[in-house]
Coordinates of C-alpha atoms in Angstrom, one line a residue:
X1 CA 0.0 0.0 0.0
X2 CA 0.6 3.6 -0.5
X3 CA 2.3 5.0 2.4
X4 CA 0.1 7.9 3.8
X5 CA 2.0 10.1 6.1
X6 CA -0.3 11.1 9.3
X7 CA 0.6 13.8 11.8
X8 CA -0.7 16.2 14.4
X9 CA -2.9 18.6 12.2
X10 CA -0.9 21.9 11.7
X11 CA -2.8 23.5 8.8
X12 CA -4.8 22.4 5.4
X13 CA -2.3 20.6 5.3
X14 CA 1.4 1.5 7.2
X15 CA 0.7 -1.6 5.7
X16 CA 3.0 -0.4 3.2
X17 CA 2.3 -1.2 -0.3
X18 CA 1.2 0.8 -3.6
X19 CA 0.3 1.1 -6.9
X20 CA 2.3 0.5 -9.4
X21 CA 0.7 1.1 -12.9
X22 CA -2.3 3.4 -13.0
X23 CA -5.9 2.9 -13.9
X24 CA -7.1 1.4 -16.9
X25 CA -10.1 1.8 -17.5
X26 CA -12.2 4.0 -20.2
X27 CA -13.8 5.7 -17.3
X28 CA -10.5 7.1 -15.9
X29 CA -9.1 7.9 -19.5
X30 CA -11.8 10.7 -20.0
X31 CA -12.1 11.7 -16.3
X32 CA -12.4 15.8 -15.9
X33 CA -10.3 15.1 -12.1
X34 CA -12.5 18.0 -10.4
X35 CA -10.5 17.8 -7.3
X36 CA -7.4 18.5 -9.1
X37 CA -5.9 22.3 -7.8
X38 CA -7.3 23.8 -11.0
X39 CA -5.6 22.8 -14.2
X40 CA -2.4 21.7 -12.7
X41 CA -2.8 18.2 -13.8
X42 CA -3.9 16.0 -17.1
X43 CA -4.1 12.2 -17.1
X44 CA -1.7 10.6 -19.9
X45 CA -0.8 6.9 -21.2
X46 CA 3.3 6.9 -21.1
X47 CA 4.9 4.1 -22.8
X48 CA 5.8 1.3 -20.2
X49 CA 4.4 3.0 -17.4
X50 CA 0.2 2.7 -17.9
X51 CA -1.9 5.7 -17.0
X52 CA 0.6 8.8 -15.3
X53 CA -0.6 12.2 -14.0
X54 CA 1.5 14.9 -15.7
X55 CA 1.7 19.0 -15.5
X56 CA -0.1 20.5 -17.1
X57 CA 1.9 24.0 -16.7
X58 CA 4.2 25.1 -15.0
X59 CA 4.3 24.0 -11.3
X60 CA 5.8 26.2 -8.2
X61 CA 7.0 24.1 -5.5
X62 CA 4.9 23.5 -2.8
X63 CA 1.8 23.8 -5.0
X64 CA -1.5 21.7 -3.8
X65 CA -1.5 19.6 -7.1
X66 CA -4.5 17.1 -5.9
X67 CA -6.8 17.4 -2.9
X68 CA -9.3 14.3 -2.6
X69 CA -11.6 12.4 -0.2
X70 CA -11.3 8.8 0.1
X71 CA -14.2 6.6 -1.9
X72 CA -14.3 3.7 0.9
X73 CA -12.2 4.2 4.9
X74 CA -11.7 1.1 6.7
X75 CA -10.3 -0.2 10.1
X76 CA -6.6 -1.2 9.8
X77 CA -7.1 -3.9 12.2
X78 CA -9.7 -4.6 15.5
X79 CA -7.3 -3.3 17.5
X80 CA -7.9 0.2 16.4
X81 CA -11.0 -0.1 17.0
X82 CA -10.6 1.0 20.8
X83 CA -8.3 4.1 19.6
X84 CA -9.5 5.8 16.8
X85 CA -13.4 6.6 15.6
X86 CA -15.1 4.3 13.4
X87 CA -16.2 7.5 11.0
X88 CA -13.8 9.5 10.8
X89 CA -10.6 8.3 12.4
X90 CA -9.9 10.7 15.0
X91 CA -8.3 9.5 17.3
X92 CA -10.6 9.0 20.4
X93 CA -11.0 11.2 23.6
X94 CA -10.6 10.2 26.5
X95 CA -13.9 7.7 27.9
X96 CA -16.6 7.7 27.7
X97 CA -17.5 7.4 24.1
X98 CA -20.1 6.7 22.3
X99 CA -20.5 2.7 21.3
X100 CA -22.2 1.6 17.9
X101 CA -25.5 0.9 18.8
X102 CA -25.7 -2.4 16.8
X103 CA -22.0 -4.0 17.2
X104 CA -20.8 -2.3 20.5
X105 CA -17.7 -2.9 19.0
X106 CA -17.2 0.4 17.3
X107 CA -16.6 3.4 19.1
X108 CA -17.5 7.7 18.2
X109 CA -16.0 10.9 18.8
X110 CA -19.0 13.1 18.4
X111 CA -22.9 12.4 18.0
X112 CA -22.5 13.2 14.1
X113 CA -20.1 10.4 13.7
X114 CA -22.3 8.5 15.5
X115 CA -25.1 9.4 13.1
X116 CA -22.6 8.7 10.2
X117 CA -22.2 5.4 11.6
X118 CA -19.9 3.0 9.6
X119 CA -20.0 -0.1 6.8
X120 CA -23.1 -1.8 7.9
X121 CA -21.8 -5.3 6.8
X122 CA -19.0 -4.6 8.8
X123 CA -20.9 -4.1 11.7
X124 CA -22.9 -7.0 11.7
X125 CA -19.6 -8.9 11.3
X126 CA -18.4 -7.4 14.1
X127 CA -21.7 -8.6 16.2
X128 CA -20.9 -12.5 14.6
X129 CA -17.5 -13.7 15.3
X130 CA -14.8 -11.1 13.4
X131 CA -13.1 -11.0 16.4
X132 CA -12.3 -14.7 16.3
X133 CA -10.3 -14.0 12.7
X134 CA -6.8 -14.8 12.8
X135 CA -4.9 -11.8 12.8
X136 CA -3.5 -12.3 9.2
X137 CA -7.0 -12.1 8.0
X138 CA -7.9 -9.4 10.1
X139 CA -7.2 -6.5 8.0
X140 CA -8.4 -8.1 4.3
X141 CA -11.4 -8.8 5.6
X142 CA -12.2 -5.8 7.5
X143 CA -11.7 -4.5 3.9
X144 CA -13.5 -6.5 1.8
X145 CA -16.2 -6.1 4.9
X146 CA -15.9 -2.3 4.4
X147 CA -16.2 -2.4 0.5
X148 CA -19.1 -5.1 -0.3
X149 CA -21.1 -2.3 2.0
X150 CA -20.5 0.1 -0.5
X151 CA -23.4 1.0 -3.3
X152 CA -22.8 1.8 -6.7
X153 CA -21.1 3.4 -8.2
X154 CA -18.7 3.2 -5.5
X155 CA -17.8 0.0 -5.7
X156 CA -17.7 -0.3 -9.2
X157 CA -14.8 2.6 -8.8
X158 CA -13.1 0.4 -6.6
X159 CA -12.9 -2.2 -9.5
X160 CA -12.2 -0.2 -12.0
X161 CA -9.0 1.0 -10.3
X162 CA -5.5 -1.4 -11.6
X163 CA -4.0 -4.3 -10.5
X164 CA -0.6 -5.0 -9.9
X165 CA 0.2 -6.4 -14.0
X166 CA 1.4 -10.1 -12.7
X167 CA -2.0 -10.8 -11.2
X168 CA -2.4 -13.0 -8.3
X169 CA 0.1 -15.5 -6.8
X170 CA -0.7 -19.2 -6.0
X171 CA -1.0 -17.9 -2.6
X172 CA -2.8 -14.6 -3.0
X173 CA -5.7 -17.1 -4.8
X174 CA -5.9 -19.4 -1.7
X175 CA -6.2 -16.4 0.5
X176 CA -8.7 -15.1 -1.6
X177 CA -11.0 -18.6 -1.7
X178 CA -10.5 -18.4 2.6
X179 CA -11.0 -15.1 3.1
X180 CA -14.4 -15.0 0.9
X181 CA -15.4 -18.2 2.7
X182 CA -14.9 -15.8 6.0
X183 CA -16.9 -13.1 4.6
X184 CA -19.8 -15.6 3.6
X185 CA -19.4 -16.8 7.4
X186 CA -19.7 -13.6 9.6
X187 CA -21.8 -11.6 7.0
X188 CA -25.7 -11.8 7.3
X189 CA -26.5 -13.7 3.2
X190 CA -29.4 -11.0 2.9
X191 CA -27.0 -8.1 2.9
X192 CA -24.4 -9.4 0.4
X193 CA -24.9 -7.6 -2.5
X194 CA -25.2 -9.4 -5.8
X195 CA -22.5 -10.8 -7.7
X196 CA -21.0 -11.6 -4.3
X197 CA -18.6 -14.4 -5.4
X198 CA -14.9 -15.8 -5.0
X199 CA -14.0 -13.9 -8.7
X200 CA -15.2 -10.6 -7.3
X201 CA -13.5 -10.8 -3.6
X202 CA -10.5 -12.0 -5.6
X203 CA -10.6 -8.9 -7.6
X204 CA -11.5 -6.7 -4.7
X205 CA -8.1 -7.8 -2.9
X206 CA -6.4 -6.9 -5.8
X207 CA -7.8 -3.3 -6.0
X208 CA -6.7 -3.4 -2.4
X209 CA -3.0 -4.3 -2.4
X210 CA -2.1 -2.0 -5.3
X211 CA -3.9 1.2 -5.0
X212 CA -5.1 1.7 -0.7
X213 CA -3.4 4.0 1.3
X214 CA -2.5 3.6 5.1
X215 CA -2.7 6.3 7.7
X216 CA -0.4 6.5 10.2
X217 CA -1.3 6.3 14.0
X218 CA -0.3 10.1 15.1
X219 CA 3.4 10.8 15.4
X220 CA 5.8 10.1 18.5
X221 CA 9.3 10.3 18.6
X222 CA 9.5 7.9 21.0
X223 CA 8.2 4.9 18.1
X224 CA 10.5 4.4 15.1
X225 CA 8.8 4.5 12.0
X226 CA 8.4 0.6 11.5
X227 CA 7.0 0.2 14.7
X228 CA 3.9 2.4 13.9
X229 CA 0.7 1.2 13.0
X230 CA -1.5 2.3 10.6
X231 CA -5.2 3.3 12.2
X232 CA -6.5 3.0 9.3
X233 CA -6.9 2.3 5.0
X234 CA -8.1 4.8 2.8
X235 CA -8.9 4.2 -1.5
X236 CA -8.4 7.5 -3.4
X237 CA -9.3 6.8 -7.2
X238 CA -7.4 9.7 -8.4
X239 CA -4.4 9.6 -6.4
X240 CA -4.0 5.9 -7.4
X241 CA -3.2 7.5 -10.5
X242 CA 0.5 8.6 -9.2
X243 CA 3.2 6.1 -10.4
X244 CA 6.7 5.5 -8.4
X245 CA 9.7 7.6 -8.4
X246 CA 12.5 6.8 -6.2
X247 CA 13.5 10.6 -6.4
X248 CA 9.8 12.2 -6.4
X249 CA 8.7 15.4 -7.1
X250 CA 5.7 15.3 -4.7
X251 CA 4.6 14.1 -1.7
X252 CA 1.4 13.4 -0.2
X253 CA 0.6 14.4 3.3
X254 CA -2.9 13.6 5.7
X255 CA -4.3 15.8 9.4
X256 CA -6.0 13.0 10.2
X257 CA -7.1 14.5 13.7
X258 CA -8.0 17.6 12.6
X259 CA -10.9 19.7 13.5
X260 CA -13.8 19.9 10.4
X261 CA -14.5 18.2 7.9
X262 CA -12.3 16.3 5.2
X263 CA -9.5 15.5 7.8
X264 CA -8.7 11.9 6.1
X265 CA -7.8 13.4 2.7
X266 CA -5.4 13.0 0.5
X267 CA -3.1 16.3 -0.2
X268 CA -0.5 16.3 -2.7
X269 CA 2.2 18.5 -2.3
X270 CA 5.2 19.7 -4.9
X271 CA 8.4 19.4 -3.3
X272 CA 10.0 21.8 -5.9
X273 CA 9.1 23.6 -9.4
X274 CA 7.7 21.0 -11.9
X275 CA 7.9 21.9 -15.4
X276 CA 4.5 21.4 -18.5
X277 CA 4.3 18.1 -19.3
X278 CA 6.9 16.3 -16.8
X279 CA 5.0 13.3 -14.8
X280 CA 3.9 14.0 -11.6
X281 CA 5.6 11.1 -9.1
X282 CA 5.4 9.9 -5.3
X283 CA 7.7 7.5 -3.6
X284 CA 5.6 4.5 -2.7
X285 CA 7.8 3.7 0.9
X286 CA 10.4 5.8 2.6
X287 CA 12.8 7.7 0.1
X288 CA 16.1 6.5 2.2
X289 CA 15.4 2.9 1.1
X290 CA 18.5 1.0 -0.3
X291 CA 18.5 -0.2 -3.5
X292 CA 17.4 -4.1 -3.1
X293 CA 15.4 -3.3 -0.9
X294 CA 13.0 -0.5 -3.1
X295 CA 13.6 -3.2 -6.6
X296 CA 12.6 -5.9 -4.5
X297 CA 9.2 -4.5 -3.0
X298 CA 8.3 -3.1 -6.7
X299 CA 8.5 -6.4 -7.8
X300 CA 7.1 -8.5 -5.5
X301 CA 4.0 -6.0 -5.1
X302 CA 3.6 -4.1 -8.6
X303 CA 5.4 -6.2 -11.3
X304 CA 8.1 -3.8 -12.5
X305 CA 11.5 -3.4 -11.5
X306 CA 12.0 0.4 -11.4
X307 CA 15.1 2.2 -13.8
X308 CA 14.6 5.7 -12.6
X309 CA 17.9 7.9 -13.1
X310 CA 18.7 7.1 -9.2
X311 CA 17.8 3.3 -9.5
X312 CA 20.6 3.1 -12.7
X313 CA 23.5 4.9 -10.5
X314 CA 22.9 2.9 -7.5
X315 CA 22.6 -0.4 -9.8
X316 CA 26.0 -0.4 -9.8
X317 CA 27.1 0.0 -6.3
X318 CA 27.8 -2.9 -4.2
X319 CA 25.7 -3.8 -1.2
X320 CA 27.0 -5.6 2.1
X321 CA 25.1 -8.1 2.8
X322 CA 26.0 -8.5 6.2
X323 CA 23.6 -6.3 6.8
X324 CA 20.3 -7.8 6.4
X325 CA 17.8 -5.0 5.8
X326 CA 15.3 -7.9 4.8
X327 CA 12.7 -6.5 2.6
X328 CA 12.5 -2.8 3.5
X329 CA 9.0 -3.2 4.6
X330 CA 9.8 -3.2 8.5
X331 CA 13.9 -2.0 8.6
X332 CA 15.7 0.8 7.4
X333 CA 19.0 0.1 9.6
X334 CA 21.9 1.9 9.3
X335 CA 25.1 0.4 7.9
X336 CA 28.0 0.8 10.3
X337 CA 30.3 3.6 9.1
X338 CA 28.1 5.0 6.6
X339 CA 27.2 8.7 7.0
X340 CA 23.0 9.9 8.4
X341 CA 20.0 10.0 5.8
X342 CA 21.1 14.0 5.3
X343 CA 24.3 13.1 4.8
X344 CA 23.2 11.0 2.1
X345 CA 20.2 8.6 3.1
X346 CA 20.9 5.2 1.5
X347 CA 21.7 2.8 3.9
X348 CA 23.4 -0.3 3.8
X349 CA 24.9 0.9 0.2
X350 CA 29.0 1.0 -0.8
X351 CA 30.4 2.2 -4.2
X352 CA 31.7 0.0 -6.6
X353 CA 35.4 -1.2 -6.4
X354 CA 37.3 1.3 -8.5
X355 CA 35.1 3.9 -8.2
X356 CA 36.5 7.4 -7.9
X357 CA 33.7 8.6 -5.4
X358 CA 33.4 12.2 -6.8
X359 CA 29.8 13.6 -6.8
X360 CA 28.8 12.0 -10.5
X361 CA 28.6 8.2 -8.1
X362 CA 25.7 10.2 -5.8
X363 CA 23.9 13.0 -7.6
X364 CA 21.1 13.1 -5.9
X365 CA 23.0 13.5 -1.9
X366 CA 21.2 17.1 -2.4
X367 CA 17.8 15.5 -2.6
X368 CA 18.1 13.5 1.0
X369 CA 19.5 16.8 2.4
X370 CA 16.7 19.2 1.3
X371 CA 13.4 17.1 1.4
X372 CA 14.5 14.5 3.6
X373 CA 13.3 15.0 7.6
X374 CA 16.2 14.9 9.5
X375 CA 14.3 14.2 12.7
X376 CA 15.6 10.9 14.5
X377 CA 13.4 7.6 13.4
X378 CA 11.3 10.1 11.5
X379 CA 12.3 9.6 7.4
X380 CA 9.5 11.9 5.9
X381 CA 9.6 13.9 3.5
X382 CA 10.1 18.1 3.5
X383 CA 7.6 19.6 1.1
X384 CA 7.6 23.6 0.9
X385 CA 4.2 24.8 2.7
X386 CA 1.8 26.3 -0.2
X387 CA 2.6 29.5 -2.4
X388 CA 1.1 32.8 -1.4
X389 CA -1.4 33.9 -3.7
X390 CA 0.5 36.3 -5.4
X391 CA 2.9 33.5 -6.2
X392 CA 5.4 34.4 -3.4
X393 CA 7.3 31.0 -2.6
X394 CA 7.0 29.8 1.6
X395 CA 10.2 29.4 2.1
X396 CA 8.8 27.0 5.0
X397 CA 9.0 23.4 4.8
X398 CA 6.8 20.5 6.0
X399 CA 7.2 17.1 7.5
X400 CA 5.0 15.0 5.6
X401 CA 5.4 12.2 8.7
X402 CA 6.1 13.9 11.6
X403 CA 5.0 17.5 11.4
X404 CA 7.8 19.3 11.8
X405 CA 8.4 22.9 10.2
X406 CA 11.4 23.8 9.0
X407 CA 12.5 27.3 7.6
X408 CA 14.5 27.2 4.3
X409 CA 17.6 29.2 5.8
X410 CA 17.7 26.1 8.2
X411 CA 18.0 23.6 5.4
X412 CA 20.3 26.5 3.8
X413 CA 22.6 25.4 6.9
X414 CA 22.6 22.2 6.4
X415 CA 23.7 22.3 2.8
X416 CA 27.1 24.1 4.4
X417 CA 27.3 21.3 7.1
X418 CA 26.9 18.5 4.3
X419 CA 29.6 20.6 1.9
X420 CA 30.4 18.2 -0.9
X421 CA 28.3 14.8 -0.1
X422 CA 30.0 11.8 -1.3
X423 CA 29.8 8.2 -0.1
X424 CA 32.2 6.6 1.8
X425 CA 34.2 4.7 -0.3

């Protein structure tokens, strides 16, 4: 899933998987994207990338470039449950609160969530033996629970949205046959909706693994990154629209706790000017992930091994593989010796044998020390705080993980400190 950054709310402002290739289908080829920032975006096929958003002018940095509301929220796991509101995600005052009526396994922050309610399928399943679900299953199903309460043409969205190009493995299809035998189990028959069969869960989970967003639980700086959870999933049509750069241009950020309405949506965010007709592009995990690591999720998840201009360079480094970052899903360890993220920000990574080790081996040691977050356990990303109206740049930058604001002389400073970044050779 697509990694969705969630802090304490400072302004308009897990589960780690996304999509890989865009949507496919007629409906999002014509699509007018009305909750674009005004005509800074178009759709476009690319050649061996699918369905890309690209500018369509001129872009300044920190620009809003895409501001949208999820199509279908859903509980990362019954855990959260106890934390966070089962409407809008908040995280939950202090008791009492407000049970669900029906379940009394859901919890509210306010009377209007309560009103608001959440998937009704959901919360009968929650009434008839969810809780006993092992905890693998937990999150797919509180998905698939969360989606099949959807009406049209919601969930026909959902469907419409890609899938990573590989399709299933063995083992995705024998999850899929058990976990729609769990559905059919804890879900009342009358209020399945029709079509409700193993193809269509199958192609639910699909929609799921490539294109949903997880929200963090709020920042701490006492939990490193991969120990926080996600409270909960979010599917943004358009946004699944934004394909993979390892050196991104934007960023997406989430205020999931604050006040008013639309606190769970999506904002994306240019981290620096973006010119007509370049693709827009997110990093789909954190940015300081080593090279195996980043190839080896895009594969395994999306089909495609990625060649972007910093994926050829470090290609030809050598890695040390006595430090065993495993996949990059839960570890972004340090390799002994090697310099701090904004000193350069791949870990675990060594030049080649031979090589000289000028600043040609790592071009892009200015990108970790700009738009990197410096914070300790933190790895965000710094994204320049909106333009003024008259066009006047911020000069302000925001933590898209942990909130921090960061003035552009400070980052200024640290280009000094960092003076000609190199690796270690």
């Amino acid at each position: 899933r697509k990694e969705h950054r969630s802090h304490s709310a400072r302004g308009p402002s897990f589960c780690q998987r996304l999509v890989g290739c865009s949507s496919s289908s007629s409906a999002a080829a014509g699509m007018a994207l009305p909750n674009m920032a005004g005509d800074t975006l178009r759709v476009a096929d690319l050649p061996g990338r699918g369905r890309a958003l690209l500018a369509a002018r001129d872009i300044l940095e920190g620009e809003v470039l895409l501001s949208e509301s999820p199509i279908l929220l859903y509980p990362s796991s019954l855990a959260s449950l106890s934390s966070y509101c089962s409407a809008c995600f908040r995280s939950l005052p202090p008791p009492p609160h407000t049970p669900c009526p029906s379940c009394r396994a859901a919890a509210f922050c306010s009377p209007a969530c309560s009103a608001a309610s959440h998937p009704r399928l959901l919360c009968a399943a929650l009434s008839s033996g969810l809780a006993a679900a092992p905890e693998a299953h937990q999150e797919p199903l509180l998905f698939l629970l969360s989606a099949y309460s959807l009406q049209e043409p919601s969930l026909s969205a959902i469907l419409s949205l890609s899938s990573a190009p590989q399709g299933p493995s063995p083992s995705q299809q024998q999850d899929a046959a058990s976990l729609h035998a769990a559905v059919a189990s804890v879900a009342p028959p009358h209020m399945l909706p029709a079509g409700f069969s193993p193809d269509l869960t199958a192609a639910l989970l699909s929609k799921d693994r490539t294109n949903s967003f997880s929200i963090l639980e709020p920042y701490r700086p006492d939990v490193p990154l991969e120990l926080r959870k996600a409270r909960c999933c979010a599917v943004y049509p358009r946004a699944s629209l934004l394909n993979h750069d390892c050196l991104p241009n934007a960023c997406h950020f989430d205020y999931a706790d604050r006040p008013g309405p639309g606190n769970t949506d999506i904002v994306v965010r240019a981290l620096h000017g973006i010119t007509e007709g370049k693709e827009v592009c997110i990093s789909y995990f954190a940015a300081n992930w080593r090279y195996a690591d980043r190839q080896c999720r895009l594969l395994e998840d999306y089909g495609f091994r990625c060649e972007c201009d910093r994926c050829q360079i470090e290609s030809k480094w050598k890695f040390d593989d006595d430090n065993d970052a495993g996949d990059g899903d839960d570890t972004m360890e340090e390799e002994h010796g090697k310099e701090d993220a904004e000193d350069g920000g791949d870990e675990g990574m060594e030049q080649e044998e031979g090589s000289d080790g000028d600043e040609d081996d790592f071009p892009h040691a200015f990108f970790f020390v700009r738009y990197l977050c410096d914070r300790e356990d933190c790895y965000g990303m710094l994204a320049p705080l909106p333009p003024l109206p008259n066009g006047e740049l911020s000069h302000v930058f925001e933590c898209n993980a942990c909130g921090q604001l960061k003035k552009e002389e400070d980052e200024d400073e640290a280009d000094t400190d960092a003076g000609d970044c190199s690796m270690d050779q």
